[in-house]
mmCIF file of N, CA and C and ligand atoms in Angstrom:
data_model
loop_
_atom_site.group_PDB
_atom_site.id
_atom_site.type_symbol
_atom_site.label_atom_id
_atom_site.label_comp_id
_atom_site.label_asym_id
_atom_site.label_seq_id
_atom_site.Cartn_x
_atom_site.Cartn_y
_atom_site.Cartn_z
ATOM 1 N N MET Z 226 31.611 -14.162 93.212
ATOM 2 C CA MET Z 226 30.742 -15.295 92.293
ATOM 3 C C MET Z 226 29.957 -15.842 93.438
ATOM 4 N N ILE Z 227 28.801 -16.101 92.748
ATOM 5 C CA ILE Z 227 27.880 -17.306 93.321
ATOM 6 C C ILE Z 227 28.220 -18.501 92.455
ATOM 7 N N LYS Z 228 28.725 -19.532 93.207
ATOM 8 C CA LYS Z 228 29.184 -20.780 92.232
ATOM 9 C C LYS Z 228 28.219 -21.653 91.910
ATOM 10 N N PRO Z 229 28.374 -22.541 91.076
ATOM 11 C CA PRO Z 229 27.574 -23.424 90.473
ATOM 12 C C PRO Z 229 26.377 -24.011 91.227
ATOM 13 N N ASP Z 230 26.956 -24.461 92.495
ATOM 14 C CA ASP Z 230 26.443 -25.323 93.449
ATOM 15 C C ASP Z 230 25.244 -24.559 94.247
ATOM 16 N N ALA Z 231 25.654 -23.263 94.252
ATOM 17 C CA ALA Z 231 24.413 -22.340 95.038
ATOM 18 C C ALA Z 231 23.405 -21.974 94.032
ATOM 19 N N VAL Z 232 23.774 -22.023 92.649
ATOM 20 C CA VAL Z 232 22.943 -21.574 91.536
ATOM 21 C C VAL Z 232 21.824 -22.521 91.440
ATOM 22 N N GLU Z 233 22.520 -23.755 91.163
ATOM 23 C CA GLU Z 233 21.787 -25.090 91.147
ATOM 24 C C GLU Z 233 20.797 -25.345 92.118
ATOM 25 N N ASN Z 234 21.047 -24.903 93.259
ATOM 26 C CA ASN Z 234 20.387 -25.496 94.483
ATOM 27 C C ASN Z 234 19.439 -24.128 94.921
ATOM 28 N N GLY Z 235 19.494 -23.215 93.999
ATOM 29 C CA GLY Z 235 18.099 -22.007 94.015
ATOM 30 C C GLY Z 235 18.650 -20.843 95.033
ATOM 31 N N HIS Z 236 19.578 -20.638 95.246
ATOM 32 C CA HIS Z 236 20.225 -19.704 96.322
ATOM 33 C C HIS Z 236 20.502 -18.171 95.864
ATOM 34 N N ILE Z 237 20.342 -18.108 94.654
ATOM 35 C CA ILE Z 237 21.059 -16.734 93.957
ATOM 36 C C ILE Z 237 20.073 -15.658 94.914
ATOM 37 N N GLY Z 238 19.043 -15.733 95.007
ATOM 38 C CA GLY Z 238 18.207 -14.619 95.457
ATOM 39 C C GLY Z 238 18.678 -14.300 97.179
ATOM 40 N N ALA Z 239 18.511 -15.417 97.696
ATOM 41 C CA ALA Z 239 18.695 -15.200 99.298
ATOM 42 C C ALA Z 239 20.463 -14.900 99.254
ATOM 43 N N ILE Z 240 21.239 -15.260 98.769
ATOM 44 C CA ILE Z 240 22.633 -14.633 98.661
ATOM 45 C C ILE Z 240 22.768 -13.201 98.474
ATOM 46 N N LEU Z 241 21.970 -12.583 97.344
ATOM 47 C CA LEU Z 241 21.858 -11.570 97.158
ATOM 48 C C LEU Z 241 21.288 -10.632 98.020
ATOM 49 N N GLU Z 242 20.586 -11.101 98.797
ATOM 50 C CA GLU Z 242 19.834 -10.310 99.636
ATOM 51 C C GLU Z 242 20.774 -10.146 100.936
ATOM 52 N N LYS Z 243 21.168 -11.059 101.324
ATOM 53 C CA LYS Z 243 22.274 -11.107 102.524
ATOM 54 C C LYS Z 243 23.472 -9.943 102.034
ATOM 55 N N ILE Z 244 23.865 -10.087 100.919
ATOM 56 C CA ILE Z 244 25.123 -9.232 100.441
ATOM 57 C C ILE Z 244 24.634 -7.754 100.459
ATOM 58 N N THR Z 245 23.382 -7.646 100.126
ATOM 59 C CA THR Z 245 22.908 -6.089 100.141
ATOM 60 C C THR Z 245 22.796 -5.687 101.344
ATOM 61 N N ALA Z 246 21.846 -6.639 102.303
ATOM 62 C CA ALA Z 246 21.444 -6.162 103.643
ATOM 63 C C ALA Z 246 22.612 -5.851 104.492
ATOM 64 N N ALA Z 247 23.847 -6.500 104.051
ATOM 65 C CA ALA Z 247 25.162 -6.151 104.762
ATOM 66 C C ALA Z 247 25.688 -4.988 104.397
ATOM 67 N N GLY Z 248 25.282 -4.038 103.566
ATOM 68 C CA GLY Z 248 25.756 -3.043 103.094
ATOM 69 C C GLY Z 248 26.485 -2.816 101.889
ATOM 70 N N PHE Z 249 26.728 -3.903 100.973
ATOM 71 C CA PHE Z 249 27.496 -3.853 99.830
ATOM 72 C C PHE Z 249 26.638 -3.126 98.972
ATOM 73 N N LYS Z 250 27.454 -2.659 97.788
ATOM 74 C CA LYS Z 250 26.661 -1.938 96.805
ATOM 75 C C LYS Z 250 27.103 -2.925 95.725
ATOM 76 N N ILE Z 251 26.325 -3.132 94.877
ATOM 77 C CA ILE Z 251 26.555 -3.932 93.414
ATOM 78 C C ILE Z 251 26.839 -2.940 92.578
ATOM 79 N N VAL Z 252 28.027 -2.908 92.014
ATOM 80 C CA VAL Z 252 28.202 -2.031 90.885
ATOM 81 C C VAL Z 252 28.469 -2.611 89.630
ATOM 82 N N ALA Z 253 28.574 -4.052 89.488
ATOM 83 C CA ALA Z 253 28.512 -4.671 88.298
ATOM 84 C C ALA Z 253 27.871 -5.962 88.608
ATOM 85 N N MET Z 254 27.050 -6.825 87.809
ATOM 86 C CA MET Z 254 26.584 -8.078 87.895
ATOM 87 C C MET Z 254 26.282 -8.866 86.589
ATOM 88 N N LYS Z 255 26.574 -9.847 86.448
ATOM 89 C CA LYS Z 255 25.901 -10.840 85.329
ATOM 90 C C LYS Z 255 25.925 -12.361 85.634
ATOM 91 N N TYR Z 256 25.019 -12.844 84.672
ATOM 92 C CA TYR Z 256 24.825 -14.413 84.853
ATOM 93 C C TYR Z 256 25.388 -15.005 83.687
ATOM 94 N N THR Z 257 26.384 -15.806 84.094
ATOM 95 C CA THR Z 257 27.285 -16.567 83.086
ATOM 96 C C THR Z 257 27.865 -17.717 83.202
ATOM 97 N N GLN Z 258 28.607 -18.250 82.197
ATOM 98 C CA GLN Z 258 29.217 -19.813 82.551
ATOM 99 C C GLN Z 258 30.771 -19.546 82.211
ATOM 100 N N LEU Z 259 31.496 -20.039 82.963
ATOM 101 C CA LEU Z 259 32.954 -20.324 82.920
ATOM 102 C C LEU Z 259 33.423 -21.270 81.868
ATOM 103 N N SER Z 260 34.184 -21.026 81.188
ATOM 104 C CA SER Z 260 34.701 -22.128 80.126
ATOM 105 C C SER Z 260 35.864 -22.796 80.984
ATOM 106 N N ARG Z 261 36.432 -23.874 80.305
ATOM 107 C CA ARG Z 261 37.621 -24.394 81.062
ATOM 108 C C ARG Z 261 38.804 -23.470 81.410
ATOM 109 N N ARG Z 262 38.900 -22.626 80.129
ATOM 110 C CA ARG Z 262 40.018 -21.771 80.052
ATOM 111 C C ARG Z 262 39.888 -20.962 80.969
ATOM 112 N N ASP Z 263 38.610 -20.305 81.175
ATOM 113 C CA ASP Z 263 38.254 -19.083 82.071
ATOM 114 C C ASP Z 263 38.531 -19.727 83.772
ATOM 115 N N ALA Z 264 38.109 -21.013 83.748
ATOM 116 C CA ALA Z 264 38.261 -21.500 85.225
ATOM 117 C C ALA Z 264 39.637 -21.703 85.611
ATOM 118 N N GLN Z 265 40.483 -22.168 84.552
ATOM 119 C CA GLN Z 265 41.900 -22.392 84.670
ATOM 120 C C GLN Z 265 42.800 -21.150 84.867
ATOM 121 N N GLU Z 266 42.351 -19.908 84.186
ATOM 122 C CA GLU Z 266 42.894 -18.815 84.181
ATOM 123 C C GLU Z 266 42.495 -18.119 85.789
ATOM 124 N N PHE Z 267 41.191 -18.085 86.093
ATOM 125 C CA PHE Z 267 40.901 -17.560 87.402
ATOM 126 C C PHE Z 267 41.492 -18.034 88.347
ATOM 127 N N TYR Z 268 41.413 -19.713 88.653
ATOM 128 C CA TYR Z 268 42.341 -20.222 89.715
ATOM 129 C C TYR Z 268 43.562 -20.597 89.268
ATOM 130 N N ALA Z 269 44.327 -20.033 88.735
ATOM 131 C CA ALA Z 269 45.683 -20.252 88.152
ATOM 132 C C ALA Z 269 46.700 -20.451 89.420
ATOM 133 N N ILE Z 270 46.338 -19.693 90.503
ATOM 134 C CA ILE Z 270 47.133 -19.932 91.788
ATOM 135 C C ILE Z 270 46.983 -21.135 92.408
ATOM 136 N N HIS Z 271 46.063 -21.781 92.191
ATOM 137 C CA HIS Z 271 45.805 -22.980 92.687
ATOM 138 C C HIS Z 271 46.285 -24.357 91.736
ATOM 139 N N LYS Z 272 46.990 -24.078 90.508
ATOM 140 C CA LYS Z 272 47.063 -25.081 89.452
ATOM 141 C C LYS Z 272 47.918 -26.371 90.049
ATOM 142 N N GLU Z 273 48.712 -26.100 91.038
ATOM 143 C CA GLU Z 273 49.516 -27.193 91.322
ATOM 144 C C GLU Z 273 48.747 -28.151 92.820
ATOM 145 N N ARG Z 274 48.046 -27.484 93.083
ATOM 146 C CA ARG Z 274 46.994 -28.091 94.283
ATOM 147 C C ARG Z 274 46.384 -29.336 93.743
ATOM 148 N N PRO Z 275 46.237 -30.315 94.708
ATOM 149 C CA PRO Z 275 45.658 -31.595 94.137
ATOM 150 C C PRO Z 275 44.117 -31.486 93.901
ATOM 151 N N PHE Z 276 43.621 -30.421 94.136
ATOM 152 C CA PHE Z 276 42.127 -30.478 93.839
ATOM 153 C C PHE Z 276 41.548 -29.460 92.755
ATOM 154 N N PHE Z 277 42.877 -29.006 92.054
ATOM 155 C CA PHE Z 277 42.672 -28.040 90.744
ATOM 156 C C PHE Z 277 41.567 -28.835 90.083
ATOM 157 N N GLY Z 278 41.889 -29.805 89.379
ATOM 158 C CA GLY Z 278 41.092 -30.743 88.316
ATOM 159 C C GLY Z 278 39.485 -30.559 88.688
ATOM 160 N N GLU Z 279 39.172 -30.915 90.027
ATOM 161 C CA GLU Z 279 37.876 -31.124 90.634
ATOM 162 C C GLU Z 279 37.319 -29.559 90.436
ATOM 163 N N LEU Z 280 38.281 -28.461 91.016
ATOM 164 C CA LEU Z 280 37.905 -27.195 90.947
ATOM 165 C C LEU Z 280 37.608 -26.694 89.643
ATOM 166 N N VAL Z 281 38.311 -26.929 88.854
ATOM 167 C CA VAL Z 281 37.780 -26.811 87.249
ATOM 168 C C VAL Z 281 36.410 -27.199 86.943
ATOM 169 N N GLU Z 282 36.454 -28.605 87.218
ATOM 170 C CA GLU Z 282 35.243 -29.436 86.797
ATOM 171 C C GLU Z 282 33.898 -28.662 87.392
ATOM 172 N N PHE Z 283 34.096 -28.290 88.676
ATOM 173 C CA PHE Z 283 32.993 -27.795 89.318
ATOM 174 C C PHE Z 283 32.531 -26.510 88.893
ATOM 175 N N MET Z 284 33.721 -25.566 88.621
ATOM 176 C CA MET Z 284 33.447 -24.341 88.382
ATOM 177 C C MET Z 284 32.650 -23.938 87.100
ATOM 178 N N THR Z 285 32.850 -25.096 86.288
ATOM 179 C CA THR Z 285 32.343 -24.803 84.868
ATOM 180 C C THR Z 285 31.184 -25.910 84.530
ATOM 181 N N ARG Z 286 30.561 -26.395 85.537
ATOM 182 C CA ARG Z 286 29.273 -27.223 85.128
ATOM 183 C C ARG Z 286 28.278 -26.641 85.371
ATOM 184 N N GLY Z 287 28.165 -25.274 85.484
ATOM 185 C CA GLY Z 287 26.653 -24.841 85.408
ATOM 186 C C GLY Z 287 27.108 -22.977 85.433
ATOM 187 N N PRO Z 288 26.120 -22.511 85.438
ATOM 188 C CA PRO Z 288 26.346 -20.748 85.450
ATOM 189 C C PRO Z 288 26.411 -20.448 86.653
ATOM 190 N N ILE Z 289 27.092 -19.321 86.737
ATOM 191 C CA ILE Z 289 27.597 -18.458 88.068
ATOM 192 C C ILE Z 289 26.882 -16.978 87.665
ATOM 193 N N VAL Z 290 26.865 -16.371 89.191
ATOM 194 C CA VAL Z 290 26.741 -14.907 89.051
ATOM 195 C C VAL Z 290 27.929 -14.154 89.467
ATOM 196 N N ALA Z 291 28.499 -13.431 88.484
ATOM 197 C CA ALA Z 291 29.673 -12.569 88.984
ATOM 198 C C ALA Z 291 29.116 -11.205 89.311
ATOM 199 N N ALA Z 292 29.888 -10.709 90.174
ATOM 200 C CA ALA Z 292 29.476 -9.347 90.502
ATOM 201 C C ALA Z 292 30.732 -8.737 91.233
ATOM 202 N N ILE Z 293 30.732 -7.169 91.050
ATOM 203 C CA ILE Z 293 31.635 -6.479 91.546
ATOM 204 C C ILE Z 293 31.039 -5.813 92.535
ATOM 205 N N LEU Z 294 31.515 -5.664 93.710
ATOM 206 C CA LEU Z 294 31.079 -5.134 95.295
ATOM 207 C C LEU Z 294 31.510 -3.938 95.763
ATOM 208 N N GLU Z 295 31.007 -3.130 96.009
ATOM 209 C CA GLU Z 295 31.743 -1.784 96.503
ATOM 210 C C GLU Z 295 31.133 -1.485 98.022
ATOM 211 N N LYS Z 296 32.205 -1.540 99.108
ATOM 212 C CA LYS Z 296 31.864 -0.990 100.565
ATOM 213 C C LYS Z 296 33.318 -0.532 101.194
ATOM 214 N N ASP Z 297 33.139 0.014 102.374
ATOM 215 C CA ASP Z 297 34.596 0.387 102.960
ATOM 216 C C ASP Z 297 34.894 -1.031 103.628
ATOM 217 N N ASN Z 298 36.148 -1.251 103.503
ATOM 218 C CA ASN Z 298 36.384 -2.639 104.158
ATOM 219 C C ASN Z 298 36.007 -3.645 103.338
ATOM 220 N N ALA Z 299 35.794 -3.578 102.057
ATOM 221 C CA ALA Z 299 34.916 -4.682 101.316
ATOM 222 C C ALA Z 299 35.607 -6.025 101.445
ATOM 223 N N VAL Z 300 36.814 -6.157 101.362
ATOM 224 C CA VAL Z 300 37.411 -7.641 101.143
ATOM 225 C C VAL Z 300 37.272 -8.314 102.615
ATOM 226 N N ASP Z 301 37.920 -7.735 103.630
ATOM 227 C CA ASP Z 301 37.533 -8.228 105.144
ATOM 228 C C ASP Z 301 35.975 -8.197 105.243
ATOM 229 N N ASP Z 302 35.070 -7.430 105.181
ATOM 230 C CA ASP Z 302 33.965 -7.460 105.442
ATOM 231 C C ASP Z 302 33.070 -8.590 104.783
ATOM 232 N N PHE Z 303 33.583 -8.823 103.607
ATOM 233 C CA PHE Z 303 32.941 -9.907 102.702
ATOM 234 C C PHE Z 303 33.409 -11.195 102.910
ATOM 235 N N ARG Z 304 34.681 -11.170 103.146
ATOM 236 C CA ARG Z 304 35.143 -12.753 103.606
ATOM 237 C C ARG Z 304 34.573 -13.236 105.115
ATOM 238 N N ALA Z 305 34.184 -12.145 106.003
ATOM 239 C CA ALA Z 305 33.557 -12.448 107.257
ATOM 240 C C ALA Z 305 32.066 -12.864 107.031
ATOM 241 N N LEU Z 306 31.507 -12.291 105.845
ATOM 242 C CA LEU Z 306 29.961 -12.440 105.626
ATOM 243 C C LEU Z 306 29.843 -13.957 104.945
ATOM 244 N N ILE Z 307 30.798 -14.347 104.188
ATOM 245 C CA ILE Z 307 30.905 -15.649 103.628
ATOM 246 C C ILE Z 307 31.272 -16.687 104.631
ATOM 247 N N GLY Z 308 32.121 -16.395 105.414
ATOM 248 C CA GLY Z 308 32.742 -17.694 106.363
ATOM 249 C C GLY Z 308 33.547 -18.147 105.907
ATOM 250 N N ALA Z 309 33.991 -19.281 106.686
ATOM 251 C CA ALA Z 309 35.330 -20.042 106.176
ATOM 252 C C ALA Z 309 35.314 -20.770 105.120
ATOM 253 N N THR Z 310 36.289 -21.232 104.158
ATOM 254 C CA THR Z 310 36.349 -21.982 102.963
ATOM 255 C C THR Z 310 35.479 -23.384 103.228
ATOM 256 N N ASN Z 311 35.835 -24.172 104.313
ATOM 257 C CA ASN Z 311 35.041 -25.408 104.666
ATOM 258 C C ASN Z 311 33.961 -24.854 105.458
ATOM 259 N N PRO Z 312 32.672 -25.279 104.835
ATOM 260 C CA PRO Z 312 31.438 -24.774 105.826
ATOM 261 C C PRO Z 312 31.277 -25.298 106.948
ATOM 262 N N ALA Z 313 31.829 -26.484 106.990
ATOM 263 C CA ALA Z 313 31.983 -27.170 108.203
ATOM 264 C C ALA Z 313 32.325 -26.337 109.550
ATOM 265 N N GLU Z 314 33.414 -25.346 109.149
ATOM 266 C CA GLU Z 314 34.231 -24.253 109.997
ATOM 267 C C GLU Z 314 33.558 -23.192 109.843
ATOM 268 N N ALA Z 315 32.721 -22.846 108.924
ATOM 269 C CA ALA Z 315 32.306 -21.417 108.835
ATOM 270 C C ALA Z 315 31.408 -21.010 109.994
ATOM 271 N N ALA Z 316 31.379 -19.740 110.503
ATOM 272 C CA ALA Z 316 30.296 -19.172 111.512
ATOM 273 C C ALA Z 316 29.088 -19.521 111.091
ATOM 274 N N GLU Z 317 28.075 -19.443 112.272
ATOM 275 C CA GLU Z 317 26.626 -19.361 112.049
ATOM 276 C C GLU Z 317 26.163 -18.254 111.196
ATOM 277 N N GLY Z 318 25.360 -18.382 110.585
ATOM 278 C CA GLY Z 318 24.742 -17.173 109.842
ATOM 279 C C GLY Z 318 25.588 -16.709 108.560
ATOM 280 N N THR Z 319 26.825 -17.417 108.667
ATOM 281 C CA THR Z 319 27.564 -16.887 107.217
ATOM 282 C C THR Z 319 26.923 -17.476 105.844
ATOM 283 N N ILE Z 320 27.194 -16.950 104.827
ATOM 284 C CA ILE Z 320 26.608 -17.770 103.457
ATOM 285 C C ILE Z 320 27.199 -19.057 103.426
ATOM 286 N N ARG Z 321 28.369 -19.244 103.525
ATOM 287 C CA ARG Z 321 28.595 -20.581 103.426
ATOM 288 C C ARG Z 321 28.272 -21.796 104.390
ATOM 289 N N LYS Z 322 28.063 -21.198 105.540
ATOM 290 C CA LYS Z 322 27.474 -22.208 106.673
ATOM 291 C C LYS Z 322 25.869 -22.287 106.376
ATOM 292 N N LEU Z 323 25.236 -21.415 105.671
ATOM 293 C CA LEU Z 323 23.746 -21.563 105.179
ATOM 294 C C LEU Z 323 23.635 -22.452 103.803
ATOM 295 N N TYR Z 324 24.528 -22.012 102.979
ATOM 296 C CA TYR Z 324 24.383 -22.568 101.392
ATOM 297 C C TYR Z 324 25.203 -23.334 100.924
ATOM 298 N N ALA Z 325 26.559 -23.625 101.605
ATOM 299 C CA ALA Z 325 27.522 -24.505 101.165
ATOM 300 C C ALA Z 325 27.204 -25.627 101.246
ATOM 301 N N THR Z 326 27.812 -26.731 100.632
ATOM 302 C CA THR Z 326 27.743 -28.065 100.823
ATOM 303 C C THR Z 326 28.839 -28.821 101.170
ATOM 304 N N SER Z 327 30.285 -28.381 100.728
ATOM 305 C CA SER Z 327 31.445 -28.687 101.287
ATOM 306 C C SER Z 327 32.610 -28.100 100.944
ATOM 307 N N ILE Z 328 33.610 -28.310 101.182
ATOM 308 C CA ILE Z 328 35.079 -27.440 101.045
ATOM 309 C C ILE Z 328 35.099 -27.112 99.823
ATOM 310 N N GLY Z 329 34.844 -27.999 98.606
ATOM 311 C CA GLY Z 329 34.853 -27.565 97.346
ATOM 312 C C GLY Z 329 33.648 -26.895 96.967
ATOM 313 N N GLU Z 330 32.648 -27.260 97.369
ATOM 314 C CA GLU Z 330 31.439 -26.665 96.596
ATOM 315 C C GLU Z 330 30.740 -25.770 97.738
ATOM 316 N N ASN Z 331 31.347 -24.674 97.593
ATOM 317 C CA ASN Z 331 31.099 -23.760 98.883
ATOM 318 C C ASN Z 331 30.428 -22.336 98.477
ATOM 319 N N ALA Z 332 29.502 -22.542 97.600
ATOM 320 C CA ALA Z 332 28.267 -21.532 97.316
ATOM 321 C C ALA Z 332 28.890 -20.100 96.701
ATOM 322 N N VAL Z 333 30.053 -19.522 97.356
ATOM 323 C CA VAL Z 333 30.751 -18.167 97.125
ATOM 324 C C VAL Z 333 32.072 -18.038 96.719
ATOM 325 N N HIS Z 334 32.341 -16.986 95.992
ATOM 326 C CA HIS Z 334 33.810 -16.859 96.095
ATOM 327 C C HIS Z 334 34.147 -15.379 96.397
ATOM 328 N N GLY Z 335 34.912 -14.920 97.137
ATOM 329 C CA GLY Z 335 35.437 -13.571 97.483
ATOM 330 C C GLY Z 335 36.831 -13.197 97.108
ATOM 331 N N SER Z 336 37.004 -12.157 96.713
ATOM 332 C CA SER Z 336 38.782 -11.888 96.330
ATOM 333 C C SER Z 336 39.227 -11.567 97.645
ATOM 334 N N ASP Z 337 40.538 -12.018 97.857
ATOM 335 C CA ASP Z 337 41.351 -12.177 99.163
ATOM 336 C C ASP Z 337 42.185 -10.727 99.043
ATOM 337 N N SER Z 338 42.254 -9.834 98.248
ATOM 338 C CA SER Z 338 42.998 -8.505 98.657
ATOM 339 C C SER Z 338 42.247 -7.475 97.635
ATOM 340 N N ASP Z 339 42.323 -6.076 97.847
ATOM 341 C CA ASP Z 339 41.892 -5.298 96.964
ATOM 342 C C ASP Z 339 42.705 -5.393 95.561
ATOM 343 N N GLU Z 340 43.696 -5.798 95.615
ATOM 344 C CA GLU Z 340 44.719 -5.977 94.092
ATOM 345 C C GLU Z 340 43.979 -7.128 93.664
ATOM 346 N N ASN Z 341 43.535 -8.379 93.878
ATOM 347 C CA ASN Z 341 43.001 -9.542 93.580
ATOM 348 C C ASN Z 341 41.586 -8.979 93.212
ATOM 349 N N ALA Z 342 40.893 -8.329 93.876
ATOM 350 C CA ALA Z 342 39.715 -7.768 93.471
ATOM 351 C C ALA Z 342 39.680 -7.073 92.200
ATOM 352 N N ALA Z 343 40.428 -6.012 91.937
ATOM 353 C CA ALA Z 343 40.682 -5.340 90.904
ATOM 354 C C ALA Z 343 41.045 -6.223 89.549
ATOM 355 N N ILE Z 344 41.758 -7.383 89.847
ATOM 356 C CA ILE Z 344 42.214 -8.104 88.616
ATOM 357 C C ILE Z 344 40.945 -9.072 88.301
ATOM 358 N N GLU Z 345 40.295 -9.276 89.285
ATOM 359 C CA GLU Z 345 39.103 -10.400 89.230
ATOM 360 C C GLU Z 345 38.059 -9.750 88.471
ATOM 361 N N GLY Z 346 37.725 -8.444 89.072
ATOM 362 C CA GLY Z 346 36.929 -7.505 88.349
ATOM 363 C C GLY Z 346 37.030 -7.373 86.809
ATOM 364 N N GLY Z 347 37.947 -7.158 86.390
ATOM 365 C CA GLY Z 347 38.570 -6.949 84.919
ATOM 366 C C GLY Z 347 38.437 -8.371 84.249
ATOM 367 N N PHE Z 348 38.628 -9.390 85.011
ATOM 368 C CA PHE Z 348 38.514 -10.768 84.462
ATOM 369 C C PHE Z 348 37.239 -10.781 83.908
ATOM 370 N N HIS Z 349 36.156 -10.507 84.601
ATOM 371 C CA HIS Z 349 34.617 -10.554 84.363
ATOM 372 C C HIS Z 349 34.080 -9.729 83.415
ATOM 373 N N PHE Z 350 34.513 -8.235 83.782
ATOM 374 C CA PHE Z 350 33.550 -7.318 83.143
ATOM 375 C C PHE Z 350 34.449 -6.121 82.718
ATOM 376 N N SER Z 351 33.878 -5.647 81.442
ATOM 377 C CA SER Z 351 34.412 -4.612 80.846
ATOM 378 C C SER Z 351 34.215 -3.339 81.541
ATOM 379 N N GLY Z 352 34.778 -2.239 81.148
ATOM 380 C CA GLY Z 352 34.538 -0.874 81.760
ATOM 381 C C GLY Z 352 32.902 -0.344 81.803
ATOM 382 N N ARG Z 353 32.573 -0.839 80.543
ATOM 383 C CA ARG Z 353 31.331 -0.282 80.359
ATOM 384 C C ARG Z 353 29.938 -0.934 81.138
ATOM 385 N N GLU Z 354 30.359 -2.147 81.704
ATOM 386 C CA GLU Z 354 29.695 -2.991 82.687
ATOM 387 C C GLU Z 354 29.605 -2.587 83.942
ATOM 388 N N VAL Z 355 30.379 -1.614 84.201
ATOM 389 C CA VAL Z 355 30.742 -1.221 85.697
ATOM 390 C C VAL Z 355 30.114 0.027 86.214
ATOM 391 N N PHE Z 356 29.417 0.372 87.053
ATOM 392 C CA PHE Z 356 28.502 1.305 87.322
ATOM 393 C C PHE Z 356 28.549 1.945 88.758
HETATM 394 P P1 LIG O 275 38.623 -19.355 99.622
HETATM 395 O O1 LIG O 275 39.570 -18.044 99.327
HETATM 396 O O2 LIG O 275 37.833 -19.249 100.775
HETATM 397 O O3 LIG O 275 37.601 -19.455 98.291
HETATM 398 O O4 LIG O 275 39.797 -20.528 99.533
HETATM 399 P P2 LIG O 275 41.086 -20.949 98.665
HETATM 400 O O5 LIG O 275 41.541 -19.901 97.992
HETATM 401 O O6 LIG O 275 41.851 -21.513 99.726
HETATM 402 O O7 LIG O 275 40.437 -21.941 97.635
HETATM 403 C C1 LIG O 275 39.674 -21.618 96.598
HETATM 404 C C2 LIG O 275 38.658 -22.464 96.082
HETATM 405 O O8 LIG O 275 39.156 -23.924 95.757
HETATM 406 C C3 LIG O 275 37.596 -22.690 97.442
HETATM 407 O O9 LIG O 275 36.825 -21.922 97.629
HETATM 408 C C4 LIG O 275 37.130 -24.081 96.964
HETATM 409 O O10 LIG O 275 36.081 -24.041 96.000
HETATM 410 C C5 LIG O 275 38.202 -24.789 96.429
HETATM 411 N N1 LIG O 275 38.852 -25.539 97.512
HETATM 412 C C6 LIG O 275 39.733 -25.341 98.430
HETATM 413 N N2 LIG O 275 39.996 -26.349 98.954
HETATM 414 C C7 LIG O 275 39.766 -27.514 98.571
HETATM 415 C C8 LIG O 275 39.865 -28.721 98.708
HETATM 416 O O11 LIG O 275 40.459 -29.205 99.631
HETATM 417 N N3 LIG O 275 38.985 -29.829 97.832
HETATM 418 C C9 LIG O 275 38.270 -29.376 96.987
HETATM 419 N N4 LIG O 275 37.689 -30.016 96.044
HETATM 420 N N5 LIG O 275 38.263 -27.581 96.632
HETATM 421 C C10 LIG O 275 38.616 -27.111 97.443
#
């Protein structure tokens, strides 16, 4: 996902350019907005964390871009491309270093395993929307 902060700040195009330049193929993509229920479900693993309320507020405050990306070693390579959760700790040239503003408002989401990528892809897309 390209998160609401990066959409608000006009970074959709630059982020997609970095993703495709890094060799990812976009197999599904949409511009949409999460409801509170969507965000609570998507981030259910974090529901006991102190920042959960803030995270749901943030992720629902405006539109996002959701996409499914394909590449060999996609999970690890995408996490390397986006950088650390906290942009202050993200490596130079990473998407979060370039476009994120804080640990909460950090521009992009990437799945942390192939299994979660399949679940999260199914959360956003039907079979007819994946190419
Ligand atoms: P990720 O896999 O790098 O996205 O990081 P996590 O799975 O640990 O956290 C999920 C998301 O929760 C992050 O991308 C942030 O948007 C948010 N988040 C994580 N830690 C914090 C925090 O300390 N404060 C706030 N406000 N949000 C956080």
